[in-house]
Short mmCIF file of N, CA, C and O in Angstrom, two decimals:
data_model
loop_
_atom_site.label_atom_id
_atom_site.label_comp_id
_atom_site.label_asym_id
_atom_site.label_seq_id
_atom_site.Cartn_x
_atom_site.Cartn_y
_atom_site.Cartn_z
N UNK V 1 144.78 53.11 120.54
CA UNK V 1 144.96 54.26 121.41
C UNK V 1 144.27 55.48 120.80
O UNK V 1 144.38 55.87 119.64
N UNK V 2 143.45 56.09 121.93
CA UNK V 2 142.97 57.42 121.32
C UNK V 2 143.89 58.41 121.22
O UNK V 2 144.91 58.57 121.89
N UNK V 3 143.32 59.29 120.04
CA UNK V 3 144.86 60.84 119.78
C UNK V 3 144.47 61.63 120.63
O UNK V 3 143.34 61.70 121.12
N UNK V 4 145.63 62.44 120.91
CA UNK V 4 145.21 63.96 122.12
C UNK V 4 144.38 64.43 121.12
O UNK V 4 144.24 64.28 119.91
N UNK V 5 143.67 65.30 122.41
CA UNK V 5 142.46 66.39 121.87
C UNK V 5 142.60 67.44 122.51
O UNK V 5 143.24 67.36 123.56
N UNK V 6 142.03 68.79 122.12
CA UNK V 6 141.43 69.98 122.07
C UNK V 6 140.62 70.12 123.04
O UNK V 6 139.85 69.18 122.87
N UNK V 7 140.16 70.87 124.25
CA UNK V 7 138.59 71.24 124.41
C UNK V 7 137.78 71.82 123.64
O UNK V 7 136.66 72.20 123.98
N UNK V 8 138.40 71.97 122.27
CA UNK V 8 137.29 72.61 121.62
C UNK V 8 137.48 72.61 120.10
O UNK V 8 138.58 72.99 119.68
N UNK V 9 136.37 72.15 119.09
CA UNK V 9 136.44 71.70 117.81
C UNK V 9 135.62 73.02 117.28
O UNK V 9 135.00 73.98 117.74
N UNK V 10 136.09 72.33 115.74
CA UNK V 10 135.38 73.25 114.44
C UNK V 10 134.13 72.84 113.63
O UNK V 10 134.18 71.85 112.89
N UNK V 11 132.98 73.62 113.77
CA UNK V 11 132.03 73.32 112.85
C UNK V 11 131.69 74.21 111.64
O UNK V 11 132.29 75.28 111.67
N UNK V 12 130.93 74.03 110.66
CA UNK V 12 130.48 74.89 109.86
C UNK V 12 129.20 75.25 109.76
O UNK V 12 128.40 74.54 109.16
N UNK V 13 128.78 76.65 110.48
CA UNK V 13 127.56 76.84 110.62
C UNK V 13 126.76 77.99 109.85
O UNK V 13 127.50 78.93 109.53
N UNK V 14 125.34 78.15 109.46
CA UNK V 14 124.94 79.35 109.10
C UNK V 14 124.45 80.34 110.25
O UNK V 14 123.39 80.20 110.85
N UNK V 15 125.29 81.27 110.45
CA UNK V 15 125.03 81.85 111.45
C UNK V 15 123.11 82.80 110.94
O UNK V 15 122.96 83.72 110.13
N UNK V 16 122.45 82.40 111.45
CA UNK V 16 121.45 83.77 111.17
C UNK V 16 120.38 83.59 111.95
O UNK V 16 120.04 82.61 112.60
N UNK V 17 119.89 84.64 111.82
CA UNK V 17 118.31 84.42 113.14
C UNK V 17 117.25 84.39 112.45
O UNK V 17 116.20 84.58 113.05
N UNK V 18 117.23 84.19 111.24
CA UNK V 18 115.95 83.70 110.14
C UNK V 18 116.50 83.18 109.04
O UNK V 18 117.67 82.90 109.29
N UNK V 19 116.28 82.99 108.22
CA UNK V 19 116.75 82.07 106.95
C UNK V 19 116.85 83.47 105.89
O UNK V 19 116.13 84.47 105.74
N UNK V 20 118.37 82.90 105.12
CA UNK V 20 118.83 83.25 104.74
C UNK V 20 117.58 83.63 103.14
O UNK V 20 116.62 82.88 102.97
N UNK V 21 117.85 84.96 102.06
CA UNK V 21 117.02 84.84 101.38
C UNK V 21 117.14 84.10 99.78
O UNK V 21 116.40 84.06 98.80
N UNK V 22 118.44 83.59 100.14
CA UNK V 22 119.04 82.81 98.68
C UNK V 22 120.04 81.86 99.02
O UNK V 22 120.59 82.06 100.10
N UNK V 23 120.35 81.05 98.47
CA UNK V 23 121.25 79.99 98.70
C UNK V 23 122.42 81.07 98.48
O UNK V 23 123.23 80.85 99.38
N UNK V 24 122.78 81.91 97.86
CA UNK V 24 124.29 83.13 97.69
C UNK V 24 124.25 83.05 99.53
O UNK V 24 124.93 82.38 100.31
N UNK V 25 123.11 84.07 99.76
CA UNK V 25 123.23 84.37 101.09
C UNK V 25 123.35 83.48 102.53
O UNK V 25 123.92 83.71 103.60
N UNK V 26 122.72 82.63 102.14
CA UNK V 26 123.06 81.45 103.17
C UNK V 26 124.96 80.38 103.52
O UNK V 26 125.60 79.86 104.43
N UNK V 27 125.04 80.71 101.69
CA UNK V 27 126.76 80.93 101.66
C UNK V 27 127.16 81.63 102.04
O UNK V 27 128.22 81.23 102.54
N UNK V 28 126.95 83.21 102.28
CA UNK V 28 127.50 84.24 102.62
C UNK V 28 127.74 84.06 104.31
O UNK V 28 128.50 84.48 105.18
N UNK V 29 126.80 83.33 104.19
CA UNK V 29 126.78 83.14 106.08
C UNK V 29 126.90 82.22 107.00
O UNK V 29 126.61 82.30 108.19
N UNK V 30 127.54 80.91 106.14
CA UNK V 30 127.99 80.26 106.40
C UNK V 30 129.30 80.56 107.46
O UNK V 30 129.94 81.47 106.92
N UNK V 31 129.80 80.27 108.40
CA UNK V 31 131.16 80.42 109.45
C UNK V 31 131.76 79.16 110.06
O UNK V 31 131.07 78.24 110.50
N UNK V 32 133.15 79.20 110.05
CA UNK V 32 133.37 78.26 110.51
C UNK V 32 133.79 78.65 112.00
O UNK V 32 134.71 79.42 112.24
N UNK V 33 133.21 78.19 112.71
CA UNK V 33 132.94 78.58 114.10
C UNK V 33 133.81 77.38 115.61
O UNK V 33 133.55 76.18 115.68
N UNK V 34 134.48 77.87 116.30
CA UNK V 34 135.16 76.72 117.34
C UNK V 34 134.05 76.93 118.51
O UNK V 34 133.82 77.93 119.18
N UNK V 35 133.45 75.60 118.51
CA UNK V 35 132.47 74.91 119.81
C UNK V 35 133.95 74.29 120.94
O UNK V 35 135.16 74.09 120.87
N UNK V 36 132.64 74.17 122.07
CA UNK V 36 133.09 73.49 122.83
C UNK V 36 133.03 71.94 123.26
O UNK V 36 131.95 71.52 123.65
N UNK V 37 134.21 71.00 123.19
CA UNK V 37 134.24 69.54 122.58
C UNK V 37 134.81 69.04 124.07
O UNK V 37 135.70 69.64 124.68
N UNK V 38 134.26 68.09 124.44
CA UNK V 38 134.22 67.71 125.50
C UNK V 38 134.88 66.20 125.45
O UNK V 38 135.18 65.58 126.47
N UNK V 39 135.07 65.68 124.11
CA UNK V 39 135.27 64.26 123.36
C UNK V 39 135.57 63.42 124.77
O UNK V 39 136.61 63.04 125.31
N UNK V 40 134.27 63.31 125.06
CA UNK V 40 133.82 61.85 126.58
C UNK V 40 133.59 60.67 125.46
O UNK V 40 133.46 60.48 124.26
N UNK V 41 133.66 60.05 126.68
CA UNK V 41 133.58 58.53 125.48
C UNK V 41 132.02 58.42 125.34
O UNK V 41 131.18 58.85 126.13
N UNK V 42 131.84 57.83 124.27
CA UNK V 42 130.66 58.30 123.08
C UNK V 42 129.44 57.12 124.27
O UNK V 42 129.83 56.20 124.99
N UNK V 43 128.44 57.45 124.13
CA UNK V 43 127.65 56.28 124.83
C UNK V 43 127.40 54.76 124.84
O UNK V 43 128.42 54.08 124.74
N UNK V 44 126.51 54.26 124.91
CA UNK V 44 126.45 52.51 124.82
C UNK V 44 125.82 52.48 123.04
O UNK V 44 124.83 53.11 122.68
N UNK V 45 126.54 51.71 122.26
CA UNK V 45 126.11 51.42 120.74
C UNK V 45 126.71 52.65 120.14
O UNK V 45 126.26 52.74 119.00
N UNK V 46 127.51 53.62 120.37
CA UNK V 46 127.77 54.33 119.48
C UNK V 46 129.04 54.99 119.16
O UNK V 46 129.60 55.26 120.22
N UNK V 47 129.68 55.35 118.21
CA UNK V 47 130.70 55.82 117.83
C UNK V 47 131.55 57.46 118.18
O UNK V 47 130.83 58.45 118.07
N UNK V 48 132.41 57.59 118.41
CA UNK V 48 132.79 59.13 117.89
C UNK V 48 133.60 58.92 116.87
O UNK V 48 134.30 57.91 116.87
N UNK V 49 133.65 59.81 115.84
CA UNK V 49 134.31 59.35 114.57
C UNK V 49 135.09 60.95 114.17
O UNK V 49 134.52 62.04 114.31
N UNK V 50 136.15 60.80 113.79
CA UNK V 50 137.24 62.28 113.53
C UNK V 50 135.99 62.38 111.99
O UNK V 50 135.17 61.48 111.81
N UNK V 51 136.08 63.46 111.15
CA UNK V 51 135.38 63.97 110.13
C UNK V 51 136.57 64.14 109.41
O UNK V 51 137.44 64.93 109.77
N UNK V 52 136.67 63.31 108.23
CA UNK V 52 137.84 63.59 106.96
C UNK V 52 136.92 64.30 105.78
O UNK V 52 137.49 65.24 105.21
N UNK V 53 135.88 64.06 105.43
CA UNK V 53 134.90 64.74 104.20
C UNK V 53 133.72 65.01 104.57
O UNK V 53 133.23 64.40 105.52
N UNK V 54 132.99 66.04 103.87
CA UNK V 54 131.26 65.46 104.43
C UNK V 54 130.93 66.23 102.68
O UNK V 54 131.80 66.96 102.19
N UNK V 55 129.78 65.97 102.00
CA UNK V 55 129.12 66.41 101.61
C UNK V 55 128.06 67.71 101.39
O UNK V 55 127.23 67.80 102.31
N UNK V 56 127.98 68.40 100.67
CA UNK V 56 127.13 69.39 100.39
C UNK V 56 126.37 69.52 99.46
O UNK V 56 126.71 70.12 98.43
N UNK V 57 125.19 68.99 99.62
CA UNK V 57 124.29 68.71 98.50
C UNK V 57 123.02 69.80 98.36
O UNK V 57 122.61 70.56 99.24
N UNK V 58 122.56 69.66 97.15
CA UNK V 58 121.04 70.66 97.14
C UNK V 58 120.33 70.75 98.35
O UNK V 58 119.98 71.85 98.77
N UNK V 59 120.02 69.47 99.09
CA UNK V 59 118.67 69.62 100.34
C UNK V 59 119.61 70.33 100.96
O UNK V 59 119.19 71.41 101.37
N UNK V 60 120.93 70.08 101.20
CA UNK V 60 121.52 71.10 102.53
C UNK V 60 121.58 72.32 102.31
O UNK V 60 121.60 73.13 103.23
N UNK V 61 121.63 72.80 100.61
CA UNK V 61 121.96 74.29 100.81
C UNK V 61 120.01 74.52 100.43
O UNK V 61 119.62 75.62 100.05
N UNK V 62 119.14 73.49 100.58
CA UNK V 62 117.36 73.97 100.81
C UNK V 62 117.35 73.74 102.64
O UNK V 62 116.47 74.17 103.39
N UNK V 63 118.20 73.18 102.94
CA UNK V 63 117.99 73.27 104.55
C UNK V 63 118.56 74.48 105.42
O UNK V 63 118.05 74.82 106.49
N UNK V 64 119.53 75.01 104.91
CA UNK V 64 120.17 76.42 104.71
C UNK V 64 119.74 77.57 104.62
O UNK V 64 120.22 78.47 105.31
N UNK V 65 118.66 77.79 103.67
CA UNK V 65 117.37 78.56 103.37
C UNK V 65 116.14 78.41 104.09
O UNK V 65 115.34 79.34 104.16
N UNK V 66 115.93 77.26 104.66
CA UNK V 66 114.84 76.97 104.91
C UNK V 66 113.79 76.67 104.35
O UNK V 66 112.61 76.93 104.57
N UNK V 67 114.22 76.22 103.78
CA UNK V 67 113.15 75.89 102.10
C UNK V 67 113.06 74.53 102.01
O UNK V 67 112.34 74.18 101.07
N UNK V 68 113.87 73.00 103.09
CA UNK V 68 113.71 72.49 102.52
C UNK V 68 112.10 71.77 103.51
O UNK V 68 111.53 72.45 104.36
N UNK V 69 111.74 70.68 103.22
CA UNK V 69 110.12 69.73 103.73
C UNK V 69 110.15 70.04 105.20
O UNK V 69 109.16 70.54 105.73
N UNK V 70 111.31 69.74 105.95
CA UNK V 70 111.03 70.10 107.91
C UNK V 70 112.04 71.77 107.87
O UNK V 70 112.90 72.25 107.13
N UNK V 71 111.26 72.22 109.20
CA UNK V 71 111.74 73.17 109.48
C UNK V 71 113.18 73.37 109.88
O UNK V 71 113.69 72.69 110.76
N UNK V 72 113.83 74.32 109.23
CA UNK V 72 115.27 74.68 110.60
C UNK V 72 115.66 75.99 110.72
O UNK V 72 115.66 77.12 110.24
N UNK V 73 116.10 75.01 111.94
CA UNK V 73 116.73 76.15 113.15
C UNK V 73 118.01 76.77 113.53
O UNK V 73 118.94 76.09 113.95
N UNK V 74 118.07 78.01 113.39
CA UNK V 74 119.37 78.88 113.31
C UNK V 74 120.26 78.56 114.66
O UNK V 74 119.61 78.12 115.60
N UNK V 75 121.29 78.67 114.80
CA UNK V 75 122.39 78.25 113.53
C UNK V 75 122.51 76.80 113.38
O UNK V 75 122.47 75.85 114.16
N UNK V 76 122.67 76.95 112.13
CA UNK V 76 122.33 75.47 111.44
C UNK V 76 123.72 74.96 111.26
O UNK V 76 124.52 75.89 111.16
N UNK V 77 124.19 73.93 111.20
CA UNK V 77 125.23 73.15 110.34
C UNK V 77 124.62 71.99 109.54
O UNK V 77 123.77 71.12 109.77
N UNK V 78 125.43 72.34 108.45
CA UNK V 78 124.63 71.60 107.24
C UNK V 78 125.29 70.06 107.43
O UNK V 78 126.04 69.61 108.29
N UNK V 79 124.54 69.29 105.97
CA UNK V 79 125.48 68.20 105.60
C UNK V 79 125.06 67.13 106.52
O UNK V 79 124.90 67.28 107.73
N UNK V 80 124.87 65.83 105.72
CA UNK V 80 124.01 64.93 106.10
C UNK V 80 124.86 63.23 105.76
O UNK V 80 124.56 62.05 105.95
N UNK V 81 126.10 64.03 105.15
CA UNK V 81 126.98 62.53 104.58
C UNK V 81 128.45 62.86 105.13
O UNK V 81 128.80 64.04 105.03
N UNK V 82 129.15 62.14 105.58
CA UNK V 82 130.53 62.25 105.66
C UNK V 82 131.20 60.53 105.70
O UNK V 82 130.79 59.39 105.87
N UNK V 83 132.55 61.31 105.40
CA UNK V 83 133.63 59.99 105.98
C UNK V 83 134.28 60.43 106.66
O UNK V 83 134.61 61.61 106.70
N UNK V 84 134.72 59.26 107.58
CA UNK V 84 135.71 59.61 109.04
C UNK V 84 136.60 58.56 109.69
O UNK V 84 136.23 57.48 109.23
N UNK V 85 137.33 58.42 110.30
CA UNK V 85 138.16 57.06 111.30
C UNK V 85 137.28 57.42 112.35
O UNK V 85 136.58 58.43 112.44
N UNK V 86 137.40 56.52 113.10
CA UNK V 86 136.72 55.90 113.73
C UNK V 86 137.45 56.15 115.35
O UNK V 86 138.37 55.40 115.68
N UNK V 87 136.97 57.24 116.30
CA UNK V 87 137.99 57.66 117.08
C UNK V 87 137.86 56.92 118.64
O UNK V 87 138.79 56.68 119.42
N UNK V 88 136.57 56.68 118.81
CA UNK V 88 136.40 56.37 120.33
C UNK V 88 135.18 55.28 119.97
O UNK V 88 134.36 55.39 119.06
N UNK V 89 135.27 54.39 120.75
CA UNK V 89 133.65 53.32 120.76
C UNK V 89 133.19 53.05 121.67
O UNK V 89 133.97 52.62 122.53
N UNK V 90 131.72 53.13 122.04
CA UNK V 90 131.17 53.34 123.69
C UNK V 90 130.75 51.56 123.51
O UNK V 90 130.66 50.78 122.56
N UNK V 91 130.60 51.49 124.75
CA UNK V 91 130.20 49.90 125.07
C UNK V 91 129.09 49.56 124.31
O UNK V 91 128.00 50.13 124.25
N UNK V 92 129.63 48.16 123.51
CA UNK V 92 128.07 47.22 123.15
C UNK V 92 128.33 47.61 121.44
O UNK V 92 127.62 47.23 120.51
N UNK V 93 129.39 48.34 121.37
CA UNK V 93 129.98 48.36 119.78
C UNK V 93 130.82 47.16 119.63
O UNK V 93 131.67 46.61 120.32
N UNK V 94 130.05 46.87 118.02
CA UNK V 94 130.49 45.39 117.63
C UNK V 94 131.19 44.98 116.71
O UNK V 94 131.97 44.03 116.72
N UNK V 95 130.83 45.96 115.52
CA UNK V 95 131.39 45.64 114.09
C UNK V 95 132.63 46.82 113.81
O UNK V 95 133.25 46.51 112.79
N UNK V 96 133.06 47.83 114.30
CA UNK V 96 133.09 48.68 114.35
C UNK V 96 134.73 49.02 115.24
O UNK V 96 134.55 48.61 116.38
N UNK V 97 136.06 49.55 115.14
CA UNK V 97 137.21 49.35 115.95
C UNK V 97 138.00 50.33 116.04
O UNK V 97 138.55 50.17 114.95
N UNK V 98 138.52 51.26 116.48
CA UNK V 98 139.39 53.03 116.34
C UNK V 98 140.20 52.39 115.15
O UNK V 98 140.74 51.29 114.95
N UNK V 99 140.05 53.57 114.46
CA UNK V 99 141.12 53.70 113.02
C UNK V 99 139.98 53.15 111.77
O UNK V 99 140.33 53.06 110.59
N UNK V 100 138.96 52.90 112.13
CA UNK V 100 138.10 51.76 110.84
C UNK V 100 137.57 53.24 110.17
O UNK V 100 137.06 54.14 110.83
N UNK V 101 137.83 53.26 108.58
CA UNK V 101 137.63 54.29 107.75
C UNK V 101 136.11 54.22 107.95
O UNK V 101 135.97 53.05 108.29
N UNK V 102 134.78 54.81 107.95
CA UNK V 102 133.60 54.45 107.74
C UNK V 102 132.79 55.98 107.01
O UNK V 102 132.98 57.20 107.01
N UNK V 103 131.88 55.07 106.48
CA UNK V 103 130.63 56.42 105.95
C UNK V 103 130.06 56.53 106.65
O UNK V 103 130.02 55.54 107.38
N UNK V 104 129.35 57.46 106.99
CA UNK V 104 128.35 57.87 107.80
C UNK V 104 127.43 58.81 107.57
O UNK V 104 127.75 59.75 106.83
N UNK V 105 126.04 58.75 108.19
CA UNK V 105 124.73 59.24 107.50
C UNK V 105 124.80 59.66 108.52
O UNK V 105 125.35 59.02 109.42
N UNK V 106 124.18 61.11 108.76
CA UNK V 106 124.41 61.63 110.21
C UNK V 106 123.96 63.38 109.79
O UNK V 106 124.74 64.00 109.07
N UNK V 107 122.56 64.12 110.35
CA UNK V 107 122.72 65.24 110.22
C UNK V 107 123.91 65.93 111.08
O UNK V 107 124.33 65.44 112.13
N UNK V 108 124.45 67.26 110.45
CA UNK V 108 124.75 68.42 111.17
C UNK V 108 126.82 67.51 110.67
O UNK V 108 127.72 67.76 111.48
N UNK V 109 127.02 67.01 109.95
CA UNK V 109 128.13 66.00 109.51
C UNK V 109 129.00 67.15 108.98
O UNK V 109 130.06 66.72 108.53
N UNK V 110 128.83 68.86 108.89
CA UNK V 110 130.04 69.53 108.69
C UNK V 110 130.46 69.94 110.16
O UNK V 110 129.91 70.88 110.74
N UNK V 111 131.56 69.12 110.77
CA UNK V 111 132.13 69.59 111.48
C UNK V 111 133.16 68.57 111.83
O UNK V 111 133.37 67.66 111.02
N UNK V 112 133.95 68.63 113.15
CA UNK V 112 135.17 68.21 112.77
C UNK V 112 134.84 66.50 113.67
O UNK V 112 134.97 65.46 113.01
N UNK V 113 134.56 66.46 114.72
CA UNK V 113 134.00 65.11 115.12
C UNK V 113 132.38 65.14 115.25
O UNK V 113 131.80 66.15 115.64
N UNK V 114 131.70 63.91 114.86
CA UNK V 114 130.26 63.59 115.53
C UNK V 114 130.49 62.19 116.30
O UNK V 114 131.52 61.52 116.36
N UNK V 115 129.30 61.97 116.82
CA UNK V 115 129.25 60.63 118.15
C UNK V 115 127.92 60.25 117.36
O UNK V 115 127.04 61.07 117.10
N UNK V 116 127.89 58.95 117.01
CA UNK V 116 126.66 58.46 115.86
C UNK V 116 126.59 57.24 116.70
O UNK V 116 127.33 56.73 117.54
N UNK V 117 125.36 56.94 116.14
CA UNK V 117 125.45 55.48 116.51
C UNK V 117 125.95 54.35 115.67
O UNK V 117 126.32 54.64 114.53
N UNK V 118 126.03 52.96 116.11
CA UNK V 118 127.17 51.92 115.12
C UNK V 118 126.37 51.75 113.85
O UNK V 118 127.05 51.70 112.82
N UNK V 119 125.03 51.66 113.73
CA UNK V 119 124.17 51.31 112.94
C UNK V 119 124.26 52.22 111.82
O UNK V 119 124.25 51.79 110.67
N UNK V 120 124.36 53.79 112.15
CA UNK V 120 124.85 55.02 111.07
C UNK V 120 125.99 55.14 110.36
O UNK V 120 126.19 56.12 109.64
N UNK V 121 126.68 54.35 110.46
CA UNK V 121 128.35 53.74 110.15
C UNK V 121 128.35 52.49 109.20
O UNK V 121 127.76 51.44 109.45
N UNK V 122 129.18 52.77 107.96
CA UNK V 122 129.33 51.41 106.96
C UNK V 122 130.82 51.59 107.06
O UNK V 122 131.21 52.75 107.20
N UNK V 123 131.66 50.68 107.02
CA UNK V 123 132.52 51.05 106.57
C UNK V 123 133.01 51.05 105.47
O UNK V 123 132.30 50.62 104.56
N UNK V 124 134.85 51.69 105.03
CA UNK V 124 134.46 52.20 103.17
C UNK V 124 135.02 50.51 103.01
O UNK V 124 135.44 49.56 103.67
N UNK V 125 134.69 50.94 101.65
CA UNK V 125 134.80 48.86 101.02
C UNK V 125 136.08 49.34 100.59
O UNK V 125 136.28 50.53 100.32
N UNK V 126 137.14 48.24 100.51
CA UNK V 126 138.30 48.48 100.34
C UNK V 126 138.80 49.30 98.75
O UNK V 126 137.71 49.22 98.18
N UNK V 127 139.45 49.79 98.03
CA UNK V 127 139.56 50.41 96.89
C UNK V 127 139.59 49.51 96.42
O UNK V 127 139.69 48.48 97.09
N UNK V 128 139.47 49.48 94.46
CA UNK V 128 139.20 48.59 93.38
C UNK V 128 140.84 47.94 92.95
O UNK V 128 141.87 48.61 92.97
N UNK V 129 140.78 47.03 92.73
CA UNK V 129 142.22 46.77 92.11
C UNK V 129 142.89 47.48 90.93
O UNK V 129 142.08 47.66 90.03
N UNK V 130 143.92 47.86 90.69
CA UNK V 130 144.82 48.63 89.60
C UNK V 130 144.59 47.49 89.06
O UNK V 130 144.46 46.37 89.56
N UNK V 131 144.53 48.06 87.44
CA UNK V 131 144.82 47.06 86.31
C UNK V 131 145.98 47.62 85.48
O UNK V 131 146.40 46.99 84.51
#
């Protein structure tokens, strides 16, 4: 069963109309901002997944600046790695079931749900045994 929802979720964006002139400042301008979330069921092959972690690595705070190899575009949300459950699955999803913990590779991954496709999805390998 899917959980109630919101019309409207949280992302983390750099708000600015040119790139920021330091990674300080691109922190500085970072916001966490409420979009409007429509959470329809995700398309054919692909996932919507709730966001429990995402990552913040060097290229994101060079994608932030604009500094990093492709261009970007204001306002940005960073972050290119997360983990999540697994909330909704559009037809022709196979490996993949609501509640399944998974990683996911996915730009724009600071925010609170994305809709990926199944192929962008591992799921986590179970924890190591206590000794």
């Amino acid at each position: 069963e899917t959980p109630p929802t919101s019309p409207t979720m949280r992302r983390w964006q750099v708000n600015a109309s040119e790139a920021p002139a330091s990674v300080e400042a691109a922190l500085g301008k970072l916001q966490l901002v409420t979009v409007d979330d429509a959470d329809a069921r995700p398309p054919a092959g692909c996932v919507t997944v709730d966001v429990r972690a995402f990552a913040l690595n060097f290229f994101d705070l060079l994608q932030c600046v604009d500094k990093y190899q492709m261009p970007t575009t204001y306002p940005h949300t960073p972050c290119n790695e997360l983990v999540g459950a697994v909330r909704r699955v559009g037809d022709g999803v196979e490996r993949l079931r609501v509640g399944d913990v998974v990683i996911v590779f996915t730009p724009e991954a600071a925010q609170q749900r994305v809709v990926v496709p199944e192929a962008q999805c591992f799921r986590r390998p179970p924890p190591p045994p206590r000794t």
